Coordinates of C-alpha atoms and ligand atoms in Angstrom, one line a residue:
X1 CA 43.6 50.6 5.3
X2 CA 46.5 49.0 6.0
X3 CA 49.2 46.8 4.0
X4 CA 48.4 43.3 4.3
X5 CA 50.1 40.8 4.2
X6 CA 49.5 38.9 0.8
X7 CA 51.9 35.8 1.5
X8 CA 50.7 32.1 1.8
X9 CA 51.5 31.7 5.0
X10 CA 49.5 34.4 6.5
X11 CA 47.3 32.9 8.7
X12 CA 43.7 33.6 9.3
X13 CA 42.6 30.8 11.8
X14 CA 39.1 31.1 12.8
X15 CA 37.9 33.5 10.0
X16 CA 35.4 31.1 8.0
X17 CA 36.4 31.4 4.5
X18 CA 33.5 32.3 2.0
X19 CA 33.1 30.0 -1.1
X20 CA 33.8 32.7 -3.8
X21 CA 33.5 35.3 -1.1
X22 CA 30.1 36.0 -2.6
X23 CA 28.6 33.0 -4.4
X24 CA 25.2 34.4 -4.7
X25 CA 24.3 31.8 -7.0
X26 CA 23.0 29.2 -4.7
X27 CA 24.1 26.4 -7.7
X28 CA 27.4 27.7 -6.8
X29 CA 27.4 26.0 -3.6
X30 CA 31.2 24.7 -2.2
X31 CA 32.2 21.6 -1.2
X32 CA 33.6 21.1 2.2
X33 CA 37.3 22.3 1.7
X34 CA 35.2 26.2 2.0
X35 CA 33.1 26.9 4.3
X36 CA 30.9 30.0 4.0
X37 CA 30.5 31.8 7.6
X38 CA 26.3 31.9 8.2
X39 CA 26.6 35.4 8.3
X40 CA 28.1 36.0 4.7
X41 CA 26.5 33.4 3.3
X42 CA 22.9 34.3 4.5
X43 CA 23.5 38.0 2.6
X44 CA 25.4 36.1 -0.3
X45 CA 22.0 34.1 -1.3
X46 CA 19.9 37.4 -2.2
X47 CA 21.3 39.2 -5.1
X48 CA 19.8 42.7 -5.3
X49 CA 20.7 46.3 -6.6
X50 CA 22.0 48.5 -5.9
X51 CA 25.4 47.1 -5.0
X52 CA 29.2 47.7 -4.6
X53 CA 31.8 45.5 -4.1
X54 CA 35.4 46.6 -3.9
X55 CA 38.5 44.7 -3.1
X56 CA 39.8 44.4 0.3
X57 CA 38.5 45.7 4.0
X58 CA 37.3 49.1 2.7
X59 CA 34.3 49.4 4.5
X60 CA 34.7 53.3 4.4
X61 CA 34.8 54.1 0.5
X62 CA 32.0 50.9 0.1
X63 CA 29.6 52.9 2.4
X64 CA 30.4 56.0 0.5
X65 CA 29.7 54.7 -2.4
X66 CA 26.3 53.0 -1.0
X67 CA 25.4 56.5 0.2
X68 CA 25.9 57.9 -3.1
X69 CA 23.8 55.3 -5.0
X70 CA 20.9 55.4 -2.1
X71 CA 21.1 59.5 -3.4
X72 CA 19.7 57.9 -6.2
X73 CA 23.3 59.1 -8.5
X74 CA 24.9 57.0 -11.3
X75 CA 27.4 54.0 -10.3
X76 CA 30.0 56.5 -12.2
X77 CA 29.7 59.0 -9.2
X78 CA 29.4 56.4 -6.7
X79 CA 32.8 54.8 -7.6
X80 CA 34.7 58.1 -8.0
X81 CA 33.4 59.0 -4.2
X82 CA 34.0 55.9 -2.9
X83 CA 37.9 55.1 -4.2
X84 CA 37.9 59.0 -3.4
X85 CA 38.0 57.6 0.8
X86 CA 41.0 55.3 0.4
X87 CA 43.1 57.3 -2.0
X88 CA 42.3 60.1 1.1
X89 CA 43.3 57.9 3.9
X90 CA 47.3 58.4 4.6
X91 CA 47.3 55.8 6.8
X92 CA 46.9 53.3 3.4
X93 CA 50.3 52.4 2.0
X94 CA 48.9 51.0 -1.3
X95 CA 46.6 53.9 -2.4
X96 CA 46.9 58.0 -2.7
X97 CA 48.6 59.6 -0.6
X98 CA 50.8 57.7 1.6
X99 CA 51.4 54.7 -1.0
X100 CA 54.6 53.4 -0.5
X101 CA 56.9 54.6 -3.1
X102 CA 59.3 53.3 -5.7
X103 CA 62.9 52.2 -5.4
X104 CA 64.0 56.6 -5.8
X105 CA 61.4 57.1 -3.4
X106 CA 58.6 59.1 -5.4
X107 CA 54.9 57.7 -4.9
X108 CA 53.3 57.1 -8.6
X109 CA 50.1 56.4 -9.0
X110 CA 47.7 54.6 -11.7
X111 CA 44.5 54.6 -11.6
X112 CA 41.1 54.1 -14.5
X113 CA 37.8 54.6 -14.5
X114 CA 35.0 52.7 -17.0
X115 CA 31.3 53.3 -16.8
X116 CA 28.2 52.6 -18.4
X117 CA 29.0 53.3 -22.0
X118 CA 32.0 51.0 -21.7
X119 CA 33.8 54.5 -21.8
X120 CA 37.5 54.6 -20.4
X121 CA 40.1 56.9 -18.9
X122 CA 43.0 56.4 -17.0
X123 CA 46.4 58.3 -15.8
X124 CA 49.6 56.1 -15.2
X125 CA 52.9 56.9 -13.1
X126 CA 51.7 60.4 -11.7
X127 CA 52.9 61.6 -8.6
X128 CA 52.0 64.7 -6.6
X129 CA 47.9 64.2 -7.1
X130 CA 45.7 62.9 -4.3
X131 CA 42.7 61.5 -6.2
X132 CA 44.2 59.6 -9.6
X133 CA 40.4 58.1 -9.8
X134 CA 39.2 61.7 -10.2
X135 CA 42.1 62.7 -12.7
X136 CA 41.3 59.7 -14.8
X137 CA 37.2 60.3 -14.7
X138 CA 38.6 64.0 -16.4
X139 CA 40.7 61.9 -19.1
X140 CA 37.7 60.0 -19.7
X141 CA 34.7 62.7 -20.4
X142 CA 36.8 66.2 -21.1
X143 CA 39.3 65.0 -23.1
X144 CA 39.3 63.0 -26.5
X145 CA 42.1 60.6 -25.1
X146 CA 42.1 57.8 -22.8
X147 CA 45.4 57.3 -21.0
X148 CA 47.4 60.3 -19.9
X149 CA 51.1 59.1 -18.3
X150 CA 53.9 60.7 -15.8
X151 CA 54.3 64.4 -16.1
X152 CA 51.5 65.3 -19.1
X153 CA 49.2 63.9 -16.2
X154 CA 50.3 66.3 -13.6
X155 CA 50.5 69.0 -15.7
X156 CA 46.9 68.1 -17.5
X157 CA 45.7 67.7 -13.5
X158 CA 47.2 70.8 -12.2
X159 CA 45.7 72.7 -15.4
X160 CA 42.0 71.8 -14.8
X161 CA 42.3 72.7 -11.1
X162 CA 43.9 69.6 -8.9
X163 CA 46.8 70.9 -6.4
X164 CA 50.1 69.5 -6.1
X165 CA 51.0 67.9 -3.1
X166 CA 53.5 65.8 -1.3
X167 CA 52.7 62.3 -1.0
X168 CA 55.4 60.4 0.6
X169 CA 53.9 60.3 4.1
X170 CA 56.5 60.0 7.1
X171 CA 56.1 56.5 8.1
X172 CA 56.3 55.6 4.6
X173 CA 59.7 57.4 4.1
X174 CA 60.8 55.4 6.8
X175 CA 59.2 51.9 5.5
X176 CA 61.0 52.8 2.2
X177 CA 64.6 54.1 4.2
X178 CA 64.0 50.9 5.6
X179 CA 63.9 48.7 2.8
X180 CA 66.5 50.5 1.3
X181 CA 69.2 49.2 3.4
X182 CA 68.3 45.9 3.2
X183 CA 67.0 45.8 -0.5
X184 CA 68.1 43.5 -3.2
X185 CA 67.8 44.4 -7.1
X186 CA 65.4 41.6 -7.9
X187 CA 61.7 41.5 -6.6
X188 CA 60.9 40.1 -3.2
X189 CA 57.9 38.0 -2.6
X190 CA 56.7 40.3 0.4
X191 CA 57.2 43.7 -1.5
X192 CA 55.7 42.0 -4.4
X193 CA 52.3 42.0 -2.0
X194 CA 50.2 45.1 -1.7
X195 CA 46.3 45.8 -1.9
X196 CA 44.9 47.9 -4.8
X197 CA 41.5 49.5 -4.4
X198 CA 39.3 47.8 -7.0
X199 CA 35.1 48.9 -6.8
X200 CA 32.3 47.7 -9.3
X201 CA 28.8 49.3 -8.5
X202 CA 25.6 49.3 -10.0
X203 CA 23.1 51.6 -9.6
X204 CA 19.1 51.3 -8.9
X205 CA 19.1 52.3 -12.6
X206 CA 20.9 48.6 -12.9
X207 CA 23.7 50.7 -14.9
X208 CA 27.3 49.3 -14.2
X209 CA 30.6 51.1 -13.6
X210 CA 34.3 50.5 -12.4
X211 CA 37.3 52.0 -11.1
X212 CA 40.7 50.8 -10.1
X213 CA 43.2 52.6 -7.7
X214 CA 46.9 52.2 -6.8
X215 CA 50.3 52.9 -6.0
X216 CA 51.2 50.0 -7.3
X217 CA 54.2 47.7 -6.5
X218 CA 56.4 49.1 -3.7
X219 CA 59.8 49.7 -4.0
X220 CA 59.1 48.9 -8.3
X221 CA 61.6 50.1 -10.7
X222 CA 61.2 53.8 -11.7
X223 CA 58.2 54.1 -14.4
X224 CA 56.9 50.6 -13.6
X225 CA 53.0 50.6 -14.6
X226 CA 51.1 47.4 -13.1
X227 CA 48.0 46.4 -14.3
X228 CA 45.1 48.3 -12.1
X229 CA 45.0 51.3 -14.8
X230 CA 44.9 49.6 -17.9
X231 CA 41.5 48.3 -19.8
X232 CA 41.0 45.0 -19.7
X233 CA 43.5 43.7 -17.2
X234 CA 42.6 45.9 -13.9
X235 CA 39.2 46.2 -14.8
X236 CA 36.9 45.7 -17.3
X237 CA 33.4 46.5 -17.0
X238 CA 30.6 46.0 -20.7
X239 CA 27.3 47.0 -19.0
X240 CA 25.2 44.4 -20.9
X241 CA 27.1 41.5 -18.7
X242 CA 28.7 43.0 -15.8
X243 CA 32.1 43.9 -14.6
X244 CA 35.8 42.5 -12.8
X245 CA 38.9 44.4 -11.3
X246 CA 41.8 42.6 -9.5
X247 CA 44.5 43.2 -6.8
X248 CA 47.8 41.5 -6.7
X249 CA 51.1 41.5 -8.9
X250 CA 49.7 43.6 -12.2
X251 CA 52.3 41.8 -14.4
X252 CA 50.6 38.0 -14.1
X253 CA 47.2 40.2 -14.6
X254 CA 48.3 42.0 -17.7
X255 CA 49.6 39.1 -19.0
X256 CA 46.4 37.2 -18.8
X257 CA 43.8 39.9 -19.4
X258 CA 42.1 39.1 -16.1
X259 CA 39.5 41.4 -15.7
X260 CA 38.5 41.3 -19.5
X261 CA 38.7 37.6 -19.4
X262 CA 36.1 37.5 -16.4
X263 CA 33.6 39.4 -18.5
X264 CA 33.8 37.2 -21.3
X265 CA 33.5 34.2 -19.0
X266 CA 30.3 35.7 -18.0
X267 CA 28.7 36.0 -21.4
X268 CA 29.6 33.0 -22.1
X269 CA 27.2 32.0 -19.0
X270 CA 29.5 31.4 -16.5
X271 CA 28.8 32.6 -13.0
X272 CA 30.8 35.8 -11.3
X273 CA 32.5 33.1 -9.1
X274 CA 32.9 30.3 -11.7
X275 CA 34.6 33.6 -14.0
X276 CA 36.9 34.5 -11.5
X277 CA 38.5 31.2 -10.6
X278 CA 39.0 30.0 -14.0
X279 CA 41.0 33.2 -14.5
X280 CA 43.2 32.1 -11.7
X281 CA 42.8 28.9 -13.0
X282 CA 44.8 30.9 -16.1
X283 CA 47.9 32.4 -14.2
X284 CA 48.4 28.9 -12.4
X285 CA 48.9 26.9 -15.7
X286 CA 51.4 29.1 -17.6
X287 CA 53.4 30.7 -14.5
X288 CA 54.9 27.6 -12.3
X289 CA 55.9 30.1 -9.4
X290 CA 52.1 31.1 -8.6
X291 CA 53.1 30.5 -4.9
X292 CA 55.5 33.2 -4.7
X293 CA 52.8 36.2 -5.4
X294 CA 49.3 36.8 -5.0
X295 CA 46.4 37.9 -8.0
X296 CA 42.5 38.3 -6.1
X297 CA 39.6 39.2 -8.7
X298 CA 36.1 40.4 -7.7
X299 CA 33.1 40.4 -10.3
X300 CA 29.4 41.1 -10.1
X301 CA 27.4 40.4 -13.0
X302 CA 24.2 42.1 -14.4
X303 CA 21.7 40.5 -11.8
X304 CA 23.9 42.2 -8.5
X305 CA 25.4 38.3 -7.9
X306 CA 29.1 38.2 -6.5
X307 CA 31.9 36.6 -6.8
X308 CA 35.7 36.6 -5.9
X309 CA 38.7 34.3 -6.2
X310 CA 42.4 34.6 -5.2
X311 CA 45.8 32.2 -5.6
X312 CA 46.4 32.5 -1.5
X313 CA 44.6 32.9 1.5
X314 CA 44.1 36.7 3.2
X315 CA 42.4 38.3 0.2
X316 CA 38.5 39.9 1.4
X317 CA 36.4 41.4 -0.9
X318 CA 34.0 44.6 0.5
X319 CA 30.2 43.9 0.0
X320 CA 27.7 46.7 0.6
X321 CA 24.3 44.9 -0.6
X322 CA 21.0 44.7 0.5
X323 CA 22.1 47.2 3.3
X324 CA 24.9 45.4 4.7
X325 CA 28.3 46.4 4.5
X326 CA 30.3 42.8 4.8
X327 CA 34.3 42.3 4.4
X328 CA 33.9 38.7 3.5
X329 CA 37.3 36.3 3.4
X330 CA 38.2 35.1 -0.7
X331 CA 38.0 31.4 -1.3
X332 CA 42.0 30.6 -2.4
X333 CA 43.5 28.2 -4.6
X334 CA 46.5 27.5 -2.8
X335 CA 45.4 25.3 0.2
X336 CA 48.5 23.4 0.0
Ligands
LIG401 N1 47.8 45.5 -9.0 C1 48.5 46.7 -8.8 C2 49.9 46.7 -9.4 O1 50.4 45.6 -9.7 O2 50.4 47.7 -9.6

């Protein structure tokens, strides 16, 4: 996949924005300011498992994952397969190998997995390892820790049988040469804007799991974890309620507890859709300068229904369901 462009001002005339991407609940229905394409909508009214959802236009790793699941194995497997694609794919800049690096240049990765038991593992700033969502699936059922960081998760990697291998793709050495000459010490709003791979799945068993995949920021500060590997704010996933993972700038998500927050909203009885925009809702009231980054969250809840919710237009959630594999355009706050 390629980086998108997160900003505000990306425009996406004549793509019909989805209400919630996916507001299967058909009380959710949206005024007039969205407008649900017939298409998406039609396949948004039936919630059914199995079903994957993953942050942006992923099709590939969604229909991996739906094979998986139709081969009747656990969401677990499904999820570790399908992030599997785009951590693959070197033509990505945001995932695996060819993620655009930081500031010195070296690609690290984070990246957690969560599955039915509400079990957890995830490795943060590792460089040199195609398939962090594997790594982390390892952390989670061989070892009795949960997050393994930098070099102890090469080394742990390399000692259960991953290969090391160079990451920084040509084109983007050049995208980082490139920024190089023209970079300034503090953040800027376009390098702030990259797309993490976040998928949810349940299986025909109606047993939830998660995983989250990145290379985070580009151009960060040496050592700089964002949000995507770390319980609770990437994604969280409690198999009695459901499940959320998010894509944006990980600092506003950590700081709020996104994902964690969705699944609470949804036991308290709030919809996937309604869940997700009040914790948008959150990073708009405490951080004034929402405009200058973008956060997207996805959910699906314990029933298969949908729903997704970013600060700016461009954000599409992936939704394999009901045998349709849909990239379906995130209802945004910003309309200003
Ligand atoms: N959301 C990914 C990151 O901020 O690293």
């Amino acid at each position: 996949m390629k980086r998108r462009t997160f900003i505000q001002n990306a425009s996406l005339t004549g793509i019909g924005v989805v209400a919630g991407a996916a507001a299967l609940s058909c009380k959710d229905e949206k005024d007039s300011t969205t407008q649900a394409s017939s298409r998406s909508n039609s396949a948004a009214m039936i919630a059914t498992i199995p079903v994957v959802i993953a942050t942006w236009n992923v099709p590939t790793s969604t229909a991996k994952a739906w094979e998986v699941l139709q081969e009747g194995k656990s969401a677990l497997e499904a999820i570790e397969q399908g992030c599997m694609v785009e951590e693959a794919n070197a033509e990505g800049q945001s995932v695996g190998i060819g993620g655009l690096p930081d500031r010195d240049g070296k690609v690290t990765l984070d990246a957690c997995i969560m599955n039915k038991h509400g079990d957890y593992g995830a490795v943060v700033c590792m460089q040199n390892i195609v398939h962090p969502i594997s790594v982390a699936r390892k952390v989670m059922e061989d070892t009795p820790h949960v997050i393994f960081a930098g070099k102890g998760a090469e080394e742990y990697a390399v000692s259960i049988g991953f290969k090391r291998e160079n990451l920084l793709t040509e084109s983007s050495k050049k995208a980082w040469e490139k920024w190089r000459k023209t970079s300034l010490y503090k953040p800027i709003i376009n390098i702030e804007n990259h797309d993490t791979i976040g998928m949810l799945a349940i299986d025909k068993n109606g047993d939830i799991s998660g995983g989250c995949t990145t290379s985070g920021l580009a151009y960060k500060m040496a050592g700089r974890v964002g949000d995507s590997a770390i319980i609770g704010s990437g994604l969280f996933i409690d198999n009695e309620i459901g499940g959320a993972t998010a894509t944006g700038l990980g600092e506003e998500v950590l700081k709020t507890v996104g994902s964690f927050l969705i699944v609470e909203l949804m036991r308290q009885g709030k919809s996937p859709q309604e869940a997700c925009e009040e914790a948008i809702g959150r990073i708009i009231k405490k951080t004034p300068v929402f405009k200058d980054f973008q956060v997207g969250y996805i959910a699906v809840n314990k029933a298969g229904e949908t729903g997704a919710y970013c600060i700016h237009e461009g954000f599409t959630m992936m939704q394999y369901q009901n045998n349709e594999n849909e990239n379906i355009p995130v209802d945004f706050y910003n309309k200003a």
